[in-house]
Structures are given as structure tokens and as C-alpha cells.
Coordinates of C-alpha atoms in Angstrom, one line a residue:
M30 CA 65.2 216.3 36.9
D31 CA 64.4 213.4 38.9
S32 CA 63.6 213.7 42.7
L33 CA 66.7 212.8 43.9
T34 CA 69.3 214.4 42.1
Q35 CA 67.1 217.8 42.6
I36 CA 67.7 216.9 46.3
V37 CA 71.2 216.8 46.2
L38 CA 71.4 219.5 44.3
G39 CA 69.4 221.6 46.5
A40 CA 71.2 220.1 49.3
A41 CA 75.1 221.5 47.9
C42 CA 73.2 225.4 47.3
G43 CA 72.5 225.2 51.1
E44 CA 76.1 224.1 51.8
I45 CA 77.5 227.2 49.6
A46 CA 74.7 229.6 51.3
L47 CA 74.8 228.9 55.0
G48 CA 77.5 225.5 55.6
K49 CA 79.6 227.6 57.4
K50 CA 77.2 229.1 59.5
I51 CA 75.2 226.0 60.2
G52 CA 76.8 223.0 59.2
N53 CA 74.7 219.9 57.8
K54 CA 71.7 221.9 58.9
A55 CA 72.3 224.2 55.8
L56 CA 72.5 220.5 53.5
L57 CA 68.7 219.9 55.0
F58 CA 67.2 223.3 54.4
G59 CA 68.7 223.3 51.0
A60 CA 67.6 219.9 49.8
I61 CA 63.8 221.6 51.5
G62 CA 64.4 224.2 48.7
G63 CA 65.4 222.3 45.8
T64 CA 62.3 220.1 46.3
I65 CA 60.1 222.9 46.4
P66 CA 59.3 223.4 42.8
D67 CA 58.5 220.1 42.1
L68 CA 55.4 220.3 44.7
D69 CA 53.3 222.2 41.4
V70 CA 52.1 218.5 41.0
F71 CA 50.6 218.4 44.0
V72 CA 49.5 222.4 43.9
G73 CA 48.0 221.6 40.4
S74 CA 45.9 218.4 41.8
L75 CA 44.6 221.0 44.6
F76 CA 43.6 223.6 41.7
Y77 CA 42.5 221.5 38.5
S78 CA 40.1 218.7 38.2
N79 CA 41.3 218.2 34.8
S80 CA 44.4 215.7 34.1
I81 CA 45.5 217.9 31.1
D82 CA 45.6 221.1 33.3
E83 CA 47.2 219.5 35.6
L84 CA 50.2 217.9 33.1
I85 CA 50.4 221.7 31.6
F86 CA 50.9 223.1 35.2
H87 CA 53.8 221.0 36.5
R88 CA 56.9 222.8 35.3
G89 CA 55.1 225.9 35.2
F90 CA 55.1 229.0 37.2
M91 CA 56.6 227.2 40.1
H92 CA 59.6 226.4 37.5
S93 CA 60.3 230.2 36.4
I94 CA 62.4 232.7 37.4
V95 CA 59.9 235.0 38.7
F96 CA 59.1 232.3 41.0
A97 CA 62.6 232.1 42.1
F98 CA 62.4 235.6 43.0
L99 CA 59.3 235.6 45.3
G100 CA 59.7 232.0 46.9
A101 CA 63.0 232.6 47.7
Y102 CA 61.6 235.7 49.7
V103 CA 58.5 234.3 51.3
F104 CA 60.5 230.9 52.4
G105 CA 63.8 232.9 53.5
Q106 CA 61.7 235.4 55.6
G107 CA 59.5 232.7 56.9
T108 CA 62.6 230.5 58.0
F109 CA 64.6 233.0 59.2
K110 CA 62.2 234.0 61.9
L111 CA 61.1 230.4 62.7
Y112 CA 65.1 229.8 62.8
N113 CA 66.5 232.7 65.0
T114 CA 65.0 232.0 68.2
K115 CA 66.5 231.3 71.7
K116 CA 70.3 230.1 71.4
R117 CA 70.2 230.6 67.4
I118 CA 69.4 234.3 67.7
G119 CA 72.0 236.7 65.8
T120 CA 73.9 233.4 64.2
T121 CA 72.2 234.2 60.4
T122 CA 70.5 236.7 58.8
S123 CA 67.6 236.7 56.6
R124 CA 69.8 237.7 53.6
D125 CA 71.4 234.2 54.1
W126 CA 68.1 232.5 54.0
I127 CA 66.5 234.7 51.2
W128 CA 70.3 233.4 49.2
L129 CA 70.0 230.1 50.4
F130 CA 66.4 229.5 49.2
F131 CA 67.1 231.5 45.5
L132 CA 69.9 229.2 44.8
S133 CA 68.2 225.9 45.7
I134 CA 64.6 226.8 44.0
F135 CA 66.5 228.8 40.8
T136 CA 68.8 225.9 40.1
H137 CA 66.0 223.3 40.2
P138 CA 64.4 224.6 36.8
L139 CA 67.6 225.7 35.4
L140 CA 68.9 221.9 35.3
D141 CA 65.6 221.0 34.2
S142 CA 65.8 223.0 31.4
F143 CA 68.6 220.6 30.1
T144 CA 66.4 217.8 30.1
P145 CA 63.9 216.8 27.0
Y146 CA 60.9 218.0 29.4
G147 CA 62.3 221.2 29.5
T148 CA 60.7 224.0 31.8
Q149 CA 58.8 227.4 31.5
L150 CA 61.3 229.8 32.6
F151 CA 59.8 233.0 31.8
L152 CA 56.4 232.4 32.9
P153 CA 53.8 234.6 33.0
F154 CA 55.3 236.5 30.1
S155 CA 55.9 233.8 27.7
D156 CA 54.8 229.9 27.7
Y157 CA 57.9 229.0 25.9
R158 CA 59.5 225.7 27.2
V159 CA 62.9 226.0 27.3
A160 CA 64.5 222.5 26.7
F161 CA 67.9 222.2 25.8
N162 CA 67.7 217.9 25.2
T163 CA 71.0 217.2 26.7
I164 CA 70.5 215.2 29.6
A165 CA 68.2 212.2 30.8
V166 CA 65.2 213.1 33.0
V167 CA 67.0 210.5 35.4
D168 CA 70.8 210.0 34.7
P169 CA 72.8 208.1 37.5
I170 CA 76.1 209.7 36.3
Y171 CA 75.2 213.5 37.2
T172 CA 73.8 212.1 40.2
I173 CA 76.1 209.3 42.2
P174 CA 79.1 211.0 42.4
F175 CA 77.8 214.2 43.6
L176 CA 75.6 212.4 46.2
I177 CA 78.5 210.6 47.5
S178 CA 80.4 214.0 47.8
L179 CA 78.0 215.6 50.2
I180 CA 77.5 212.5 51.9
I181 CA 81.1 212.8 52.8
L182 CA 81.1 216.3 53.5
M183 CA 78.6 215.7 56.5
F184 CA 81.4 214.2 58.2
F185 CA 83.2 217.0 58.5
K186 CA 83.0 219.9 60.7
R187 CA 81.2 222.9 59.2
T188 CA 84.4 225.1 59.2
S189 CA 86.9 222.3 57.9
S190 CA 88.8 222.8 54.7
K191 CA 87.9 219.3 53.6
R192 CA 84.3 220.1 53.9
S193 CA 84.9 222.5 51.2
F194 CA 86.9 220.1 49.2
W195 CA 84.2 217.9 48.9
L196 CA 81.4 220.5 48.1
K197 CA 83.4 221.7 45.2
S198 CA 84.3 218.0 43.8
G199 CA 80.7 217.5 43.9
V200 CA 79.8 220.8 41.9
Y201 CA 82.6 220.5 39.6
L202 CA 82.1 217.0 38.4
S203 CA 78.4 217.6 38.1
S204 CA 79.0 220.9 36.2
A205 CA 81.8 218.9 34.0
Y206 CA 79.7 216.2 33.4
L207 CA 76.5 218.7 32.0
L208 CA 79.2 220.4 29.9
F209 CA 80.3 217.2 28.7
T210 CA 76.3 216.3 27.8
I211 CA 76.2 219.8 25.8
G212 CA 79.2 218.9 23.4
N213 CA 77.9 215.3 23.0
K214 CA 73.8 216.7 21.7
I215 CA 76.1 218.8 19.4
Y216 CA 78.2 215.9 18.3
I217 CA 75.0 213.6 18.0
D218 CA 72.9 216.2 16.1
R219 CA 75.9 215.9 13.6
V220 CA 75.8 212.2 13.1
F221 CA 71.8 212.2 12.8
K222 CA 71.5 214.7 10.3
N223 CA 74.1 213.6 8.2
A224 CA 72.2 209.9 8.1
L225 CA 69.1 211.6 7.1
S226 CA 70.9 213.5 4.3
E227 CA 72.5 210.2 3.4
S228 CA 69.1 208.4 3.8
K229 CA 67.5 211.3 1.6
I230 CA 65.0 211.9 3.7
E231 CA 63.0 215.3 3.5
Y232 CA 61.8 216.7 6.7
E233 CA 59.9 219.6 8.5
R234 CA 61.3 219.4 11.7
Y235 CA 63.8 217.5 14.0
S236 CA 64.8 217.0 17.7
A237 CA 67.2 214.6 19.3
Q238 CA 67.6 213.6 23.3
P239 CA 69.7 210.7 25.2
T240 CA 67.3 207.6 26.4
I241 CA 66.8 207.2 29.9
F242 CA 69.3 206.5 32.6
N243 CA 72.5 207.4 30.3
N244 CA 74.1 209.8 27.7
I245 CA 75.3 207.0 25.3
L246 CA 72.0 206.2 23.7
W247 CA 70.3 208.7 21.5
Y248 CA 67.2 209.0 20.0
A249 CA 66.2 211.1 17.3
I250 CA 62.4 212.1 15.9
V251 CA 61.9 214.0 12.5
E252 CA 58.6 214.7 11.3
T253 CA 57.7 214.5 7.6
K254 CA 54.8 215.6 5.8
E255 CA 53.6 211.7 5.9
D256 CA 54.6 210.7 9.2
Y257 CA 57.2 210.3 11.7
K258 CA 60.7 208.7 11.7
V259 CA 62.4 207.6 14.8
S260 CA 65.9 206.4 15.0
F261 CA 68.6 205.3 17.8
Y262 CA 72.5 206.0 17.9
S263 CA 74.3 204.3 20.4
H264 CA 78.7 205.3 21.0
F265 CA 79.1 201.9 21.1
D266 CA 77.4 200.8 17.7
S267 CA 79.9 199.7 14.7
Q268 CA 77.8 202.0 12.3
K269 CA 76.6 205.7 11.8
P270 CA 72.5 205.2 11.6
K271 CA 72.4 205.6 7.8
N272 CA 68.5 203.8 6.7
S273 CA 67.8 203.1 10.1
F274 CA 64.9 205.3 10.7
I275 CA 61.5 203.6 11.6
S276 CA 58.5 204.8 10.1
L277 CA 55.7 205.7 12.8
P278 CA 52.0 206.9 11.2
K279 CA 50.7 210.0 12.7
N280 CA 47.1 209.1 12.5
H281 CA 46.0 212.7 13.7
E282 CA 42.6 212.3 12.1
L283 CA 41.6 209.9 14.9
L284 CA 41.2 213.0 17.5
P285 CA 40.2 216.3 16.7
M286 CA 43.5 218.0 18.2
K287 CA 43.7 221.4 16.9
Q288 CA 39.9 221.7 17.2
N289 CA 39.5 221.3 21.0
A290 CA 41.2 223.5 23.7
D291 CA 42.3 220.4 25.7
L292 CA 43.7 218.1 23.2
K293 CA 45.6 221.4 21.5
K294 CA 47.1 222.0 25.2
L295 CA 48.1 218.0 25.0
S296 CA 49.8 219.0 21.6
W297 CA 51.6 221.9 22.6
F298 CA 52.8 220.0 25.6
S299 CA 54.2 217.6 23.4
N300 CA 55.8 220.3 21.4
D301 CA 53.5 218.6 18.3
F302 CA 55.8 215.4 18.5
Y303 CA 53.1 213.0 18.9
N304 CA 51.1 210.2 17.2
L305 CA 47.6 208.7 18.1
Q306 CA 46.8 204.8 18.1
Q307 CA 43.7 203.1 18.6
I308 CA 43.6 201.0 20.9
D309 CA 40.1 199.0 20.5
N310 CA 36.5 200.6 19.2
N311 CA 36.5 202.9 22.4
R312 CA 40.1 203.7 23.5
I313 CA 42.6 205.8 22.1
Q314 CA 46.1 205.7 22.9
Y315 CA 48.4 209.0 22.9
N316 CA 51.9 208.9 22.4
D317 CA 54.3 211.8 23.4
L318 CA 57.2 210.9 20.8
R319 CA 59.6 213.4 22.0
Y320 CA 60.5 210.5 24.5
P321 CA 62.3 207.3 22.9
L322 CA 60.6 203.9 22.3
L323 CA 61.7 201.7 25.3
N324 CA 61.9 198.7 22.6
P325 CA 63.6 200.1 19.7
E326 CA 61.6 197.0 17.8
D327 CA 58.2 197.8 19.3
K328 CA 56.8 200.9 17.8
N329 CA 54.2 201.0 20.3
S330 CA 56.3 201.3 23.2
S331 CA 56.7 204.7 23.9
V332 CA 57.6 205.6 27.4
F333 CA 55.3 208.5 27.7
S334 CA 51.6 207.5 26.9
F335 CA 48.2 208.1 27.5
E336 CA 45.0 207.2 27.2
I337 CA 42.8 210.0 26.1
K338 CA 39.2 210.1 27.3
K339 CA 35.9 212.0 27.0
N340 CA 34.8 213.3 30.5
G341 CA 31.7 215.1 30.3
N342 CA 32.7 218.2 28.0
R343 CA 36.6 218.0 28.8
W344 CA 39.0 215.6 27.6
E345 CA 41.2 213.7 29.9
A346 CA 45.0 212.3 29.6
M347 CA 44.9 208.9 32.0
P348 CA 47.6 206.7 32.3
L349 CA 47.8 203.5 30.3
Y350 CA 48.6 201.0 33.4
D351 CA 48.4 198.1 30.6
K352 CA 51.6 199.3 28.8
T353 CA 53.9 198.8 31.8
P354 CA 57.0 197.8 30.4
T355 CA 58.0 194.0 30.0
K356 CA 61.7 192.5 31.2
E357 CA 61.9 191.6 27.3
D358 CA 61.1 195.8 26.5
L359 CA 64.1 196.4 29.5
Q360 CA 66.4 194.0 27.9
K361 CA 66.1 194.9 24.3
F362 CA 66.7 198.4 25.7
W363 CA 69.6 197.7 27.5
N364 CA 71.4 195.7 24.4
R365 CA 70.6 199.0 22.3
V366 CA 72.5 200.8 25.0
L367 CA 75.6 198.4 24.4
G368 CA 75.3 198.9 20.7
N369 CA 73.6 195.4 19.8

């Protein structure tokens, strides 16, 4: 999920592991631990010069279970040696710090696994991307109550029972909401699959996920032999999404996606849910269709798009700066959330 959410979750893990011993400093170190996996964005830019390689590296090994164990030991031992000096000698143990970093690092990819982006939890043994598609990459309802509880917690002494109460409140509320998104996903899948059946659409693959910032408006994509079909459904809709599927052409013939190693990686990254669009004579747009159209009325408003360019012998996926969402896109998106 987003950086703020991972900082909050990491801080809570720090409090669980060491809050009673070192107070608010545990929140700080937990927040640092919760941020470590996302440093793969910077690590990838150091090791790779190709944008597609960097894209694949993110949420790769540094988001794996193996890294959680290795990172916990390295960062735990290192922090203990730095912390266990002068008046602090004997106040904590290396085991305390290893536990803090394990909790904060491991819960990061675990939470990411519930988003559509997913994470490669089982590297280096498998590159399978775990993505349960139950919660958006940014969801304030998960994050804000959790954040508020930790802020309140900071004003109490480390031995206070009220500190424990607010920690549990944040953890329980966020966990309850995450469980709700799982149940919501099960319900939404049934809604969309019934709509596909009623619309007599024969499809090969199906996926559904919440749109950004909420768990109310959901987006479904299905692949048929000829094209992709997408649809939206909001809990505020007065009708089920029968005959509401929009057809998107694949246009896969515009690039040799399956014959080139770089493009094949990009296809894998999108779980093969992508289409191509000719921008002009020399430019091709790649749309990752796992993510919804921002403007449900605009087939070209995919929120996760790149311009595909040849750079020497390699292909690159470059940001589309001219595809910044407009106020109209955002307004139509919000209206669609409200069921309009």
C-alpha cells in the first residue's frame, strides 16, 4: 500500500515489540522497518538502467518472506549494537530488535498482497505474484483511524494501560476493515459474474478490484477471444451492472509482446491484462488494465499507462506526462463512486 500506511503499520509493530521498554522510540524504529521494503525503488535504480527491469524489481525480493527473515536479522543486530550503549546498556536485547524488524518488514508485503499490485512473497523460489485484490493501494478508511490511534497512544507513558488500549484499537479496527474488504470482494465477484452470465458474455479470464481511495466502487475486467470488457459497480448503484460492459480492443499486434524479453516481462507484470494504443506515428501507449479507467466514460483514461520506446537494443516503459488526470476525470470518477 502507500508509504503512509506502511509507516503506520510498521510503527504499530514497533510498539508491539518494544513499546513497553523504549516508549515512543519503538514507534519510530517500527516506522523505519515498515519503510525498508519500499526502498527497492531506489535499490532498483542503482542496479538497473532499464525502466522495465526497475518496475519488475519493485515488490520483488525485498518484499519476500526470505527478505523479512534476512532483513530482520541484519537490521535488528545492527540497531541493537548502535542502541545498546551508555545508559541504554541492558535495556533491550538483540532478540527484541530482531523481532521488531521482522514484524515491521514482514507485515509490509503481507498487507501489499491484498492490493491489486500484489507482491512476490515467495522469491527467490517462485515469482508468483500474490494479489488478493481486496483493497486499493490507497484507502483512507484503513489508514486514518489506525494513524489517529497511534497519535493518541504517544501521549501516554510506555507502561500505561491506555497506551495498550489505543494500540489494540488501531490494530483491531484496521484488521476488521481488511476482513470486511475480503467479504466485500466475495460479494462483488458474485455481482459481476452474474452480470456476465445475464449479458451472455463468454470470457476466458476475469478479475475485479476496488478503485483508488475506496472500497465502494469496484472495477471488473474480463478477457474474451476478441477484446477486453470492463465494467464498474458501486454499492450506491440502483441496478446491477447488466449490459454495462465497455469493450476495449487489445491491439496486441502493435508490438511483439511475446517475442521480446523486455516486453514479455511487462506483459507478465500486468498478468497479461493490457492493451496497446497508437498515440501517433512514433508513439505507442501501454495500458495496464488491472487498474481501472479513472473516467469510466473515457476508454483511454487508464490510471496505469506507459509510453513504450525502443532504447538501443532494449525497450523502455516511460511515464506519460501528458496523461495527467483532468478535473473532469476526477469529477466523473467521484460521481461514479456515488452511483451516478
